[in-house]
Coordinates of C-alpha atoms in Angstrom, one line a residue:
M205 CA 55.7 106.8 141.0
K206 CA 59.3 106.9 139.6
D207 CA 59.3 103.1 139.5
K208 CA 56.1 103.0 137.5
K209 CA 57.6 105.5 135.0
K210 CA 60.8 103.5 134.7
G211 CA 58.7 100.4 134.1
N212 CA 56.7 102.2 131.4
N213 CA 60.0 103.4 129.7
L214 CA 61.4 99.8 129.8
S215 CA 58.2 98.5 128.2
V216 CA 58.4 101.1 125.5
F217 CA 62.1 100.2 124.9
I218 CA 61.3 96.5 124.7
F219 CA 58.4 97.1 122.4
F220 CA 60.4 99.2 119.9
T221 CA 63.3 96.8 120.1
G222 CA 61.0 94.0 119.2
I223 CA 59.6 96.0 116.3
V224 CA 63.1 96.8 114.9
F225 CA 64.0 93.1 115.3
V226 CA 60.9 92.0 113.3
I227 CA 61.6 94.6 110.6
I228 CA 65.2 93.4 110.2
L229 CA 64.1 89.8 110.2
L230 CA 61.4 90.4 107.5
S231 CA 63.9 92.5 105.5
L232 CA 66.4 89.6 105.5
V233 CA 63.6 87.1 104.5
I234 CA 62.5 89.4 101.6
A235 CA 66.0 90.0 100.5
S236 CA 66.8 86.3 100.4
V237 CA 63.9 85.9 98.1
L238 CA 64.6 88.9 95.8
I239 CA 68.4 88.6 95.6
K240 CA 69.5 86.0 93.2
D241 CA 71.9 83.4 94.4
K242 CA 75.6 83.9 93.5
A243 CA 77.6 81.0 92.1
F244 CA 81.0 82.7 92.7
S245 CA 82.3 85.2 95.1
E246 CA 84.8 87.6 93.6
E247 CA 85.6 88.9 97.1
E248 CA 86.6 85.5 98.4
N249 CA 87.7 84.1 95.0
R250 CA 85.8 80.8 95.4
N251 CA 82.7 79.0 94.3
L252 CA 79.6 79.4 96.6
Q253 CA 77.2 76.7 97.6
T254 CA 74.1 76.8 95.4
V255 CA 70.7 75.2 96.3
P256 CA 71.6 71.6 97.2
T257 CA 69.8 68.8 95.5
F258 CA 68.2 66.2 97.7
S259 CA 68.9 62.5 97.4
V260 CA 68.5 59.5 99.8
D261 CA 72.3 58.8 99.6
K262 CA 73.1 62.5 100.4
A263 CA 70.6 62.4 103.3
L264 CA 72.1 59.2 104.8
S265 CA 75.7 60.3 104.4
G266 CA 75.0 63.7 105.9
R267 CA 76.2 65.5 102.7
F268 CA 72.7 67.1 102.2
E269 CA 72.7 68.6 105.7
S270 CA 76.3 69.9 105.2
E271 CA 75.5 71.4 101.8
A272 CA 72.3 73.0 103.2
E273 CA 74.3 74.6 106.0
S274 CA 76.9 75.9 103.5
Y275 CA 74.1 77.2 101.3
A276 CA 72.6 79.2 104.2
N277 CA 76.0 80.7 105.1
D278 CA 77.1 81.5 101.5
Q279 CA 73.9 83.0 100.3
F280 CA 73.0 84.9 103.5
P281 CA 71.8 88.4 102.4
F282 CA 74.4 91.2 102.8
R283 CA 76.9 88.6 104.0
N284 CA 80.0 90.7 103.3
F285 CA 78.6 93.6 105.2
F286 CA 77.9 91.5 108.3
V287 CA 81.3 89.8 108.2
T288 CA 83.1 93.1 108.0
T289 CA 81.1 94.6 110.8
K290 CA 81.7 91.6 113.1
T291 CA 85.4 91.6 112.3
T292 CA 85.7 95.3 113.0
F293 CA 84.1 94.8 116.4
D294 CA 86.3 91.8 117.1
V295 CA 89.5 93.8 116.3
L296 CA 88.4 96.6 118.7
T297 CA 88.0 94.1 121.5
G298 CA 91.4 92.6 120.8
K299 CA 90.6 89.6 118.7
R300 CA 93.2 88.8 116.0
E301 CA 91.6 85.8 114.2
S302 CA 88.6 85.6 111.9
S303 CA 87.5 82.8 109.5
G304 CA 90.7 81.0 109.8
V305 CA 92.9 84.1 109.2
Y306 CA 95.2 85.7 111.7
L307 CA 95.8 89.5 111.7
G308 CA 99.5 89.4 112.1
K309 CA 102.3 91.9 112.7
H310 CA 103.5 94.3 109.9
D311 CA 100.0 94.2 108.4
Y312 CA 100.3 90.5 107.3
L313 CA 97.2 88.4 107.1
L314 CA 98.2 84.7 107.7
E315 CA 96.0 81.8 106.8
Q316 CA 95.7 79.0 109.4
F317 CA 96.9 75.6 108.5
K318 CA 94.4 72.9 109.5
V319 CA 95.3 69.5 110.7
P320 CA 94.7 67.2 107.7
S321 CA 92.2 64.4 107.9
E322 CA 94.2 61.2 108.6
K323 CA 91.9 59.2 106.4
E324 CA 92.1 61.6 103.5
N325 CA 95.9 61.9 103.9
E326 CA 96.3 58.1 103.6
R327 CA 94.0 58.2 100.5
R328 CA 96.2 60.9 99.0
K329 CA 99.4 58.9 99.6
Q330 CA 97.7 55.8 98.0
A331 CA 96.6 57.8 95.0
I332 CA 100.1 59.3 94.3
S333 CA 101.7 56.0 95.0
E334 CA 99.6 54.1 92.5
F335 CA 100.1 56.9 89.9
S336 CA 103.9 56.8 90.5
K337 CA 104.2 53.1 90.3
S338 CA 102.2 52.9 87.0
H339 CA 104.4 55.6 85.4
T340 CA 107.9 54.6 86.1
D341 CA 108.7 55.9 82.6
L342 CA 108.1 59.5 83.7
K343 CA 110.5 61.6 85.7
Q344 CA 108.4 62.7 88.7
Y345 CA 108.8 65.7 91.0
M346 CA 106.8 67.0 94.0
M347 CA 106.8 70.5 95.4
I348 CA 104.6 71.3 98.5
V349 CA 105.0 75.0 99.2
P350 CA 104.9 76.1 102.9
N351 CA 102.5 79.0 103.4
S352 CA 103.2 82.4 105.0
E353 CA 102.0 81.2 108.4
N354 CA 104.9 78.8 108.3
I355 CA 107.6 81.0 106.9
L356 CA 106.6 84.2 108.7
K357 CA 105.6 82.6 112.0
E358 CA 107.2 85.4 114.0
Y359 CA 104.5 87.7 112.5
L360 CA 101.7 85.7 114.1
P361 CA 99.8 87.4 116.9
N362 CA 100.7 86.5 120.5
N363 CA 99.1 83.2 121.7
A364 CA 98.2 82.1 118.1
Q365 CA 97.7 78.3 118.1
A366 CA 99.4 77.6 114.8
V367 CA 99.8 74.0 113.6
D368 CA 103.3 73.1 112.4
Q369 CA 103.1 72.5 108.6
N370 CA 106.6 71.2 108.4
K371 CA 106.0 67.8 110.0
Y372 CA 103.2 67.1 107.5
I373 CA 105.2 68.2 104.5
E374 CA 108.2 66.2 105.7
D375 CA 106.1 63.1 106.3
F376 CA 104.6 63.3 102.9
Y377 CA 108.1 63.9 101.3
S378 CA 109.4 60.7 103.0
Q379 CA 106.5 58.8 101.5
T380 CA 106.9 60.2 98.0
K381 CA 110.6 59.6 98.0
S382 CA 109.9 55.9 98.6
F383 CA 107.7 56.0 95.5
G384 CA 110.6 57.3 93.4
I385 CA 109.4 60.9 93.3
Q386 CA 112.1 63.6 93.5
N387 CA 111.1 66.1 96.2
I388 CA 111.7 69.9 95.8
D389 CA 111.8 71.3 99.3
V390 CA 111.8 75.1 99.3
T391 CA 111.3 75.5 103.1
K392 CA 115.0 76.1 103.9
T393 CA 115.6 78.6 101.1
F394 CA 112.4 80.4 102.0
N395 CA 113.4 80.7 105.6
E396 CA 116.8 82.0 104.5
N397 CA 115.2 84.7 102.3
K398 CA 112.0 85.5 104.3
S399 CA 112.8 89.3 104.0
E400 CA 112.5 89.1 100.2
N401 CA 108.7 89.8 100.0
L402 CA 107.8 86.1 99.3
F403 CA 104.1 86.4 100.1
Y404 CA 101.4 89.0 99.7
K405 CA 100.1 90.6 102.8
T406 CA 96.4 90.4 101.9
D407 CA 96.3 87.3 99.8
H408 CA 97.1 83.6 100.4
H409 CA 99.4 83.3 97.3
W410 CA 103.1 83.7 97.0
T411 CA 104.4 86.7 95.0
S412 CA 106.4 86.6 91.8
E413 CA 109.5 86.9 93.9
G414 CA 108.5 83.9 95.9
A415 CA 107.7 81.9 92.8
Y416 CA 111.0 82.8 91.1
L417 CA 113.0 81.8 94.2
A418 CA 111.2 78.4 94.2
F419 CA 111.9 78.0 90.5
L420 CA 115.6 78.4 91.1
E421 CA 115.4 75.7 93.7
A422 CA 113.4 73.5 91.4
A423 CA 115.9 74.0 88.6
K424 CA 118.6 72.2 90.6
T425 CA 116.4 69.0 90.9
M426 CA 114.8 69.2 87.4
G427 CA 118.1 69.5 85.5
I428 CA 117.4 73.1 84.3
S429 CA 120.1 75.5 83.5
A430 CA 118.4 78.7 84.6
N431 CA 120.1 81.2 82.3
I432 CA 117.4 83.7 81.4
N433 CA 117.5 87.2 82.7
Y434 CA 114.3 89.0 83.7
E435 CA 113.0 92.6 84.0
K436 CA 110.7 93.1 87.0
K437 CA 107.8 95.5 86.5
V438 CA 105.2 96.5 89.1
V439 CA 101.8 96.2 87.3
A440 CA 99.4 97.0 90.2
N441 CA 99.6 98.7 93.6
D442 CA 96.1 98.3 94.8
F443 CA 95.7 94.5 95.2
K444 CA 93.6 93.4 98.2
G445 CA 93.5 89.6 98.1
T446 CA 91.3 86.8 99.3
L447 CA 92.5 86.8 102.9
S448 CA 91.3 90.3 103.3
S449 CA 87.9 89.4 101.9
K450 CA 87.6 86.1 103.7
S451 CA 88.5 87.4 107.1
G452 CA 86.8 90.8 107.0
F453 CA 89.9 92.5 108.2
R454 CA 90.1 95.9 106.4
Q455 CA 93.5 97.2 107.4
N456 CA 94.6 100.2 105.3
V457 CA 97.1 98.1 103.3
S458 CA 97.3 97.1 99.6
D459 CA 99.7 94.8 97.9
S460 CA 101.8 95.4 94.8
I461 CA 101.9 92.8 92.0
T462 CA 105.2 92.4 90.2
V463 CA 105.6 90.6 86.9
F464 CA 108.9 89.2 85.5
F465 CA 109.4 89.7 81.8
A466 CA 112.0 87.5 80.1
E467 CA 114.8 89.0 78.1
E468 CA 114.0 89.7 74.4
N469 CA 116.0 86.8 73.0
S470 CA 114.4 84.1 75.2
P471 CA 112.2 81.5 73.6
K472 CA 108.6 82.7 73.0
S473 CA 105.7 80.5 74.1
V474 CA 102.1 80.0 72.9
I475 CA 99.5 79.5 75.6
N476 CA 96.5 77.5 74.6
Y477 CA 93.5 77.8 76.9
L478 CA 91.7 74.6 75.7
D479 CA 88.4 75.2 77.5
E480 CA 88.1 78.6 75.9
Q481 CA 89.6 77.5 72.6
R482 CA 91.8 80.6 72.8
K483 CA 95.5 81.1 72.2
T484 CA 97.8 83.9 73.3
A485 CA 101.5 84.7 73.4
T486 CA 101.5 86.1 76.9
F487 CA 101.4 84.5 80.3
Y488 CA 99.9 87.7 81.8
E489 CA 96.3 88.8 81.3
S490 CA 96.6 92.6 81.9
V491 CA 92.8 93.1 81.7
N492 CA 92.5 91.1 84.9
L493 CA 94.3 93.9 86.8
D494 CA 90.9 95.7 86.7
R495 CA 89.3 92.8 88.5
K496 CA 88.9 92.2 92.2
D497 CA 91.2 89.2 92.1
K498 CA 94.2 90.7 90.4
Y499 CA 96.2 87.5 91.0
T500 CA 94.4 86.1 87.9
V501 CA 96.8 88.3 85.9
F502 CA 98.9 85.1 86.0
L503 CA 97.8 82.6 83.4
N504 CA 94.3 84.2 83.4
G505 CA 93.4 82.4 86.7
N506 CA 92.5 78.7 87.0
H507 CA 91.5 76.4 84.1
P508 CA 90.9 72.7 83.7
Q509 CA 93.6 72.3 81.1
I510 CA 96.2 74.6 79.5
K511 CA 98.8 73.6 76.9
I512 CA 102.0 75.7 76.5
T513 CA 104.3 75.1 73.5
T514 CA 107.8 76.6 73.2
P515 CA 110.3 76.1 70.4
T516 CA 113.1 74.6 72.5
K517 CA 116.0 72.5 71.4
E518 CA 115.2 69.7 73.9
N519 CA 112.1 67.6 73.5
R520 CA 111.1 67.7 77.1
K521 CA 107.4 67.5 77.7
L522 CA 106.1 68.2 81.2
L523 CA 102.7 67.6 82.9
V524 CA 102.0 70.0 85.8
I525 CA 99.3 68.9 88.2
K526 CA 98.7 71.9 90.4
D527 CA 96.7 74.5 92.3
S528 CA 96.8 78.3 91.7
Y529 CA 100.3 78.7 93.2
A530 CA 101.6 77.3 89.9
N531 CA 100.1 80.1 87.9
A532 CA 102.9 82.5 88.9
F533 CA 105.6 79.7 88.7
I534 CA 104.9 78.2 85.2
P535 CA 106.2 81.2 83.1
F536 CA 109.7 80.5 84.6
L537 CA 109.5 76.8 83.5
A538 CA 108.2 77.4 80.0
P539 CA 111.5 78.3 78.2
Y540 CA 113.0 74.9 79.1
F541 CA 110.2 72.5 77.9
R542 CA 108.9 71.9 74.4
E543 CA 105.4 71.3 75.9
I544 CA 103.9 71.9 79.2
V545 CA 100.4 70.5 79.9
V546 CA 98.8 72.1 82.9
I547 CA 96.0 70.3 84.8
D548 CA 94.0 71.6 87.7
P549 CA 92.2 68.6 89.3
R550 CA 89.5 70.8 90.8
Y551 CA 88.2 71.5 87.3
F552 CA 89.6 68.7 85.1
Y553 CA 87.2 65.8 84.2
G554 CA 89.1 64.4 81.2
D555 CA 91.0 61.1 80.9
L556 CA 94.4 61.7 82.5
E557 CA 95.9 58.4 81.2
E558 CA 94.8 59.1 77.7
L559 CA 96.2 62.6 77.9
I560 CA 99.6 61.4 79.0
K561 CA 99.7 58.9 76.1
E562 CA 98.4 61.4 73.5
E563 CA 100.8 64.2 74.5
K564 CA 103.8 61.8 74.9
L565 CA 104.7 63.4 78.2
T566 CA 108.1 62.7 79.7
E567 CA 107.9 64.3 83.1
V568 CA 105.4 65.3 85.8
L569 CA 105.5 67.9 88.5
F570 CA 103.0 68.1 91.4
L571 CA 103.0 71.7 92.6
Y572 CA 100.7 72.8 95.5
N573 CA 100.7 75.1 98.4
A574 CA 100.5 73.2 101.7
N575 CA 97.0 74.4 102.7
T576 CA 95.4 73.3 99.4
F577 CA 97.3 70.1 99.2
F578 CA 96.3 68.8 102.6
E579 CA 92.7 70.1 102.4
D580 CA 91.5 69.4 98.9
S581 CA 90.4 65.9 97.8
A582 CA 90.3 66.7 94.0
L583 CA 93.8 65.4 93.4
S584 CA 93.1 62.0 95.0
N585 CA 89.8 61.8 93.2
M586 CA 91.4 62.4 89.8
L587 CA 94.3 59.9 90.3
L588 CA 92.2 57.1 91.8
A589 CA 89.6 57.5 89.0
R590 CA 92.2 56.4 86.4

């Protein structure tokens, strides 16, 4: 009799579990229809995959299948909620990695460095080599910035399988040196000053302190007499960056954002956001401190092309080809160059060769963090399209 009762209870449990599952499934289907697709995620500070367009070439190359998979992941209803819930459960069970981010010691989130594609890496070397050889009239510099996972490796959780960035950076520097490019290696000085708050805890970027330390190192190579004093000011205390959103780790920690203001008698710059047809006299967009991604306070985030003019005595004109790490770095460069033209290859579709001629540029700086440099193909695409 008891066995029969247990069997009935089990049947009822299975029945109601099935009903709940069907309701959840239908809710997700309905939500996916009613909720509009998002093109950009403020939480993760990246573009999301929209509905992929079909073509025979895409189907044969596998790109359509890849885009369709990315679309399903990026546009999944209530995605952020499910990511956070899963990560919370993982932390409770002892897991310290999520979506390529380690939950490290001292509340640091550390982004994993992925082994670069050998094929893409060779293509990248070819692209920079061809550019360098065709522009021997330009002084050329390269800075690949090691990420926090590299510099703060002692903060990694136990048994973390971290890939050594250094050998890839050093290998690339050995190649660019043979091209005639002057390398600016900040790894040593970062390791010697790792206690100086060089990286945010919740974001993948370096801090203003990290950018300034790198500038002082770059000044030695670029022939800059760094003689400007700065006043440091904390402009935000509640910054939760992209690594927090990407990973789903919700530790009770926020970052402070510090801005360096040049002394009053230093040269004043005009920043021209060409895509917006807007000019300003400040490197810092304070209104962005009210946004989720407060790092966009620096140079108003990423843009295809920016032109900075400063009334300097010397007629030095610099091209900066970069990722978002440069946004906190460029304000330190500006007082020493008559013009700085800033290009982000991820968004720039203009004619680079024509730009170099028109602006009569005299120098070029490639400035990237190691993760973006070895993962992103936009730089190679732009240089090889010349």
